[in-house]
Amino acid sequence: MAVPKRRKSKSKVRSKRSHQAIGKPNLSSCKNCGSFVLSHRVCPYCGFYKDRVVLQPKVKADKPEE
Ligand SMILES: [Zn+2]
């Protein structure tokens, strides 16, 4: 197995890690209740997907229903 010849400096390690941040998720708004939801997933607040109810949410969301 290949072994690195030199230890990477703090600066090299930190500059490499500067690009490793996790990005924000791409959120879209629910067509029914307008809350932010992940796309291609059932809305966790109202249980809607593709303009119809597919499940009842387990916990009542503290978001106001509008
Ligand atoms: Zn919804």
PDB file of C-alpha atoms and ligand atoms in Angstrom:
ATOM      1  CA  MET A   1       0.000   0.000   0.000  1.00  0.00           C
ATOM      2  CA  ALA A   2       1.241   3.449  -0.853  1.00  0.00           C
ATOM      3  CA  VAL A   3       2.290   5.513   2.126  1.00  0.00           C
ATOM      4  CA  PRO A   4       2.593   9.295   2.007  1.00  0.00           C
ATOM      5  CA  LYS A   5       6.196  10.465   2.170  1.00  0.00           C
ATOM      6  CA  ARG A   6       5.479  13.744   3.897  1.00  0.00           C
ATOM      7  CA  ARG A   7       2.942  14.772   6.471  1.00  0.00           C
ATOM      8  CA  LYS A   8       0.443  17.283   5.080  1.00  0.00           C
ATOM      9  CA  SER A   9       0.766  20.687   6.693  1.00  0.00           C
ATOM     10  CA  LYS A  10      -2.122  22.156   8.694  1.00  0.00           C
ATOM     11  CA  SER A  11      -2.566  24.687   5.945  1.00  0.00           C
ATOM     12  CA  LYS A  12      -2.917  22.004   3.230  1.00  0.00           C
ATOM     13  CA  VAL A  13      -5.350  19.990   5.327  1.00  0.00           C
ATOM     14  CA  ARG A  14      -7.453  23.018   6.190  1.00  0.00           C
ATOM     15  CA  SER A  15      -7.489  24.330   2.659  1.00  0.00           C
ATOM     16  CA  LYS A  16      -8.640  20.910   1.425  1.00  0.00           C
ATOM     17  CA  ARG A  17     -11.389  20.821   4.041  1.00  0.00           C
ATOM     18  CA  SER A  18     -12.599  24.267   3.073  1.00  0.00           C
ATOM     19  CA  HIS A  19     -14.415  22.601   0.157  1.00  0.00           C
ATOM     20  CA  GLN A  20     -16.024  19.792   2.150  1.00  0.00           C
ATOM     21  CA  ALA A  21     -18.975  21.662   3.587  1.00  0.00           C
ATOM     22  CA  ILE A  22     -22.392  20.091   3.079  1.00  0.00           C
ATOM     23  CA  GLY A  23     -24.646  22.254   0.969  1.00  0.00           C
ATOM     24  CA  LYS A  24     -28.145  23.324   1.777  1.00  0.00           C
ATOM     25  CA  PRO A  25     -30.927  20.983   0.651  1.00  0.00           C
ATOM     26  CA  ASN A  26     -32.953  22.089  -2.344  1.00  0.00           C
ATOM     27  CA  LEU A  27     -36.314  22.908  -0.857  1.00  0.00           C
ATOM     28  CA  SER A  28     -39.510  23.560  -2.725  1.00  0.00           C
ATOM     29  CA  SER A  29     -42.822  24.678  -1.316  1.00  0.00           C
ATOM     30  CA  CYS A  30     -45.719  22.301  -0.718  1.00  0.00           C
ATOM     31  CA  LYS A  31     -48.563  22.859  -3.177  1.00  0.00           C
ATOM     32  CA  ASN A  32     -51.124  22.303  -0.413  1.00  0.00           C
ATOM     33  CA  CYS A  33     -49.814  24.021   2.712  1.00  0.00           C
ATOM     34  CA  GLY A  34     -46.921  26.047   1.345  1.00  0.00           C
ATOM     35  CA  SER A  35     -44.300  24.805   3.805  1.00  0.00           C
ATOM     36  CA  PHE A  36     -40.782  23.935   2.680  1.00  0.00           C
ATOM     37  CA  VAL A  37     -40.436  20.295   1.660  1.00  0.00           C
ATOM     38  CA  LEU A  38     -37.802  18.193  -0.068  1.00  0.00           C
ATOM     39  CA  SER A  39     -38.746  17.640  -3.686  1.00  0.00           C
ATOM     40  CA  HIS A  40     -40.072  14.199  -4.752  1.00  0.00           C
ATOM     41  CA  ARG A  41     -41.133  13.473  -1.178  1.00  0.00           C
ATOM     42  CA  VAL A  42     -44.418  13.510   0.703  1.00  0.00           C
ATOM     43  CA  CYS A  43     -45.014  16.713   2.624  1.00  0.00           C
ATOM     44  CA  PRO A  44     -44.375  15.887   6.329  1.00  0.00           C
ATOM     45  CA  TYR A  45     -46.766  18.601   7.490  1.00  0.00           C
ATOM     46  CA  CYS A  46     -49.950  17.795   5.575  1.00  0.00           C
ATOM     47  CA  GLY A  47     -49.219  14.408   3.935  1.00  0.00           C
ATOM     48  CA  PHE A  48     -49.831  15.621   0.413  1.00  0.00           C
ATOM     49  CA  TYR A  49     -47.989  14.343  -2.617  1.00  0.00           C
ATOM     50  CA  LYS A  50     -48.886  15.128  -6.236  1.00  0.00           C
ATOM     51  CA  ASP A  51     -52.008  17.098  -5.286  1.00  0.00           C
ATOM     52  CA  ARG A  52     -53.597  14.393  -3.156  1.00  0.00           C
ATOM     53  CA  VAL A  53     -53.396  13.033   0.420  1.00  0.00           C
ATOM     54  CA  VAL A  54     -51.216   9.942   0.580  1.00  0.00           C
ATOM     55  CA  LEU A  55     -50.759   9.705   4.355  1.00  0.00           C
ATOM     56  CA  GLN A  56     -51.861  11.293   7.600  1.00  0.00           C
ATOM     57  CA  PRO A  57     -49.015  13.078   9.374  1.00  0.00           C
ATOM     58  CA  LYS A  58     -48.175  11.434  12.709  1.00  0.00           C
ATOM     59  CA  VAL A  59     -47.609  14.644  14.642  1.00  0.00           C
ATOM     60  CA  LYS A  60     -49.749  17.674  14.166  1.00  0.00           C
ATOM     61  CA  ALA A  61     -47.405  20.306  12.835  1.00  0.00           C
ATOM     62  CA  ASP A  62     -47.150  23.461  14.869  1.00  0.00           C
ATOM     63  CA  LYS A  63     -47.174  25.356  11.599  1.00  0.00           C
ATOM     64  CA  PRO A  64     -50.420  27.241  11.011  1.00  0.00           C
ATOM     65  CA  GLU A  65     -52.612  25.641   8.358  1.00  0.00           C
ATOM     66  CA  GLU A  66     -53.114  28.175   5.608  1.00  0.00           C
TER      67      GLU A  66
HETATM   68 ZN    ZN B   1     -47.920  20.301   2.818  1.00  0.00          ZN
END
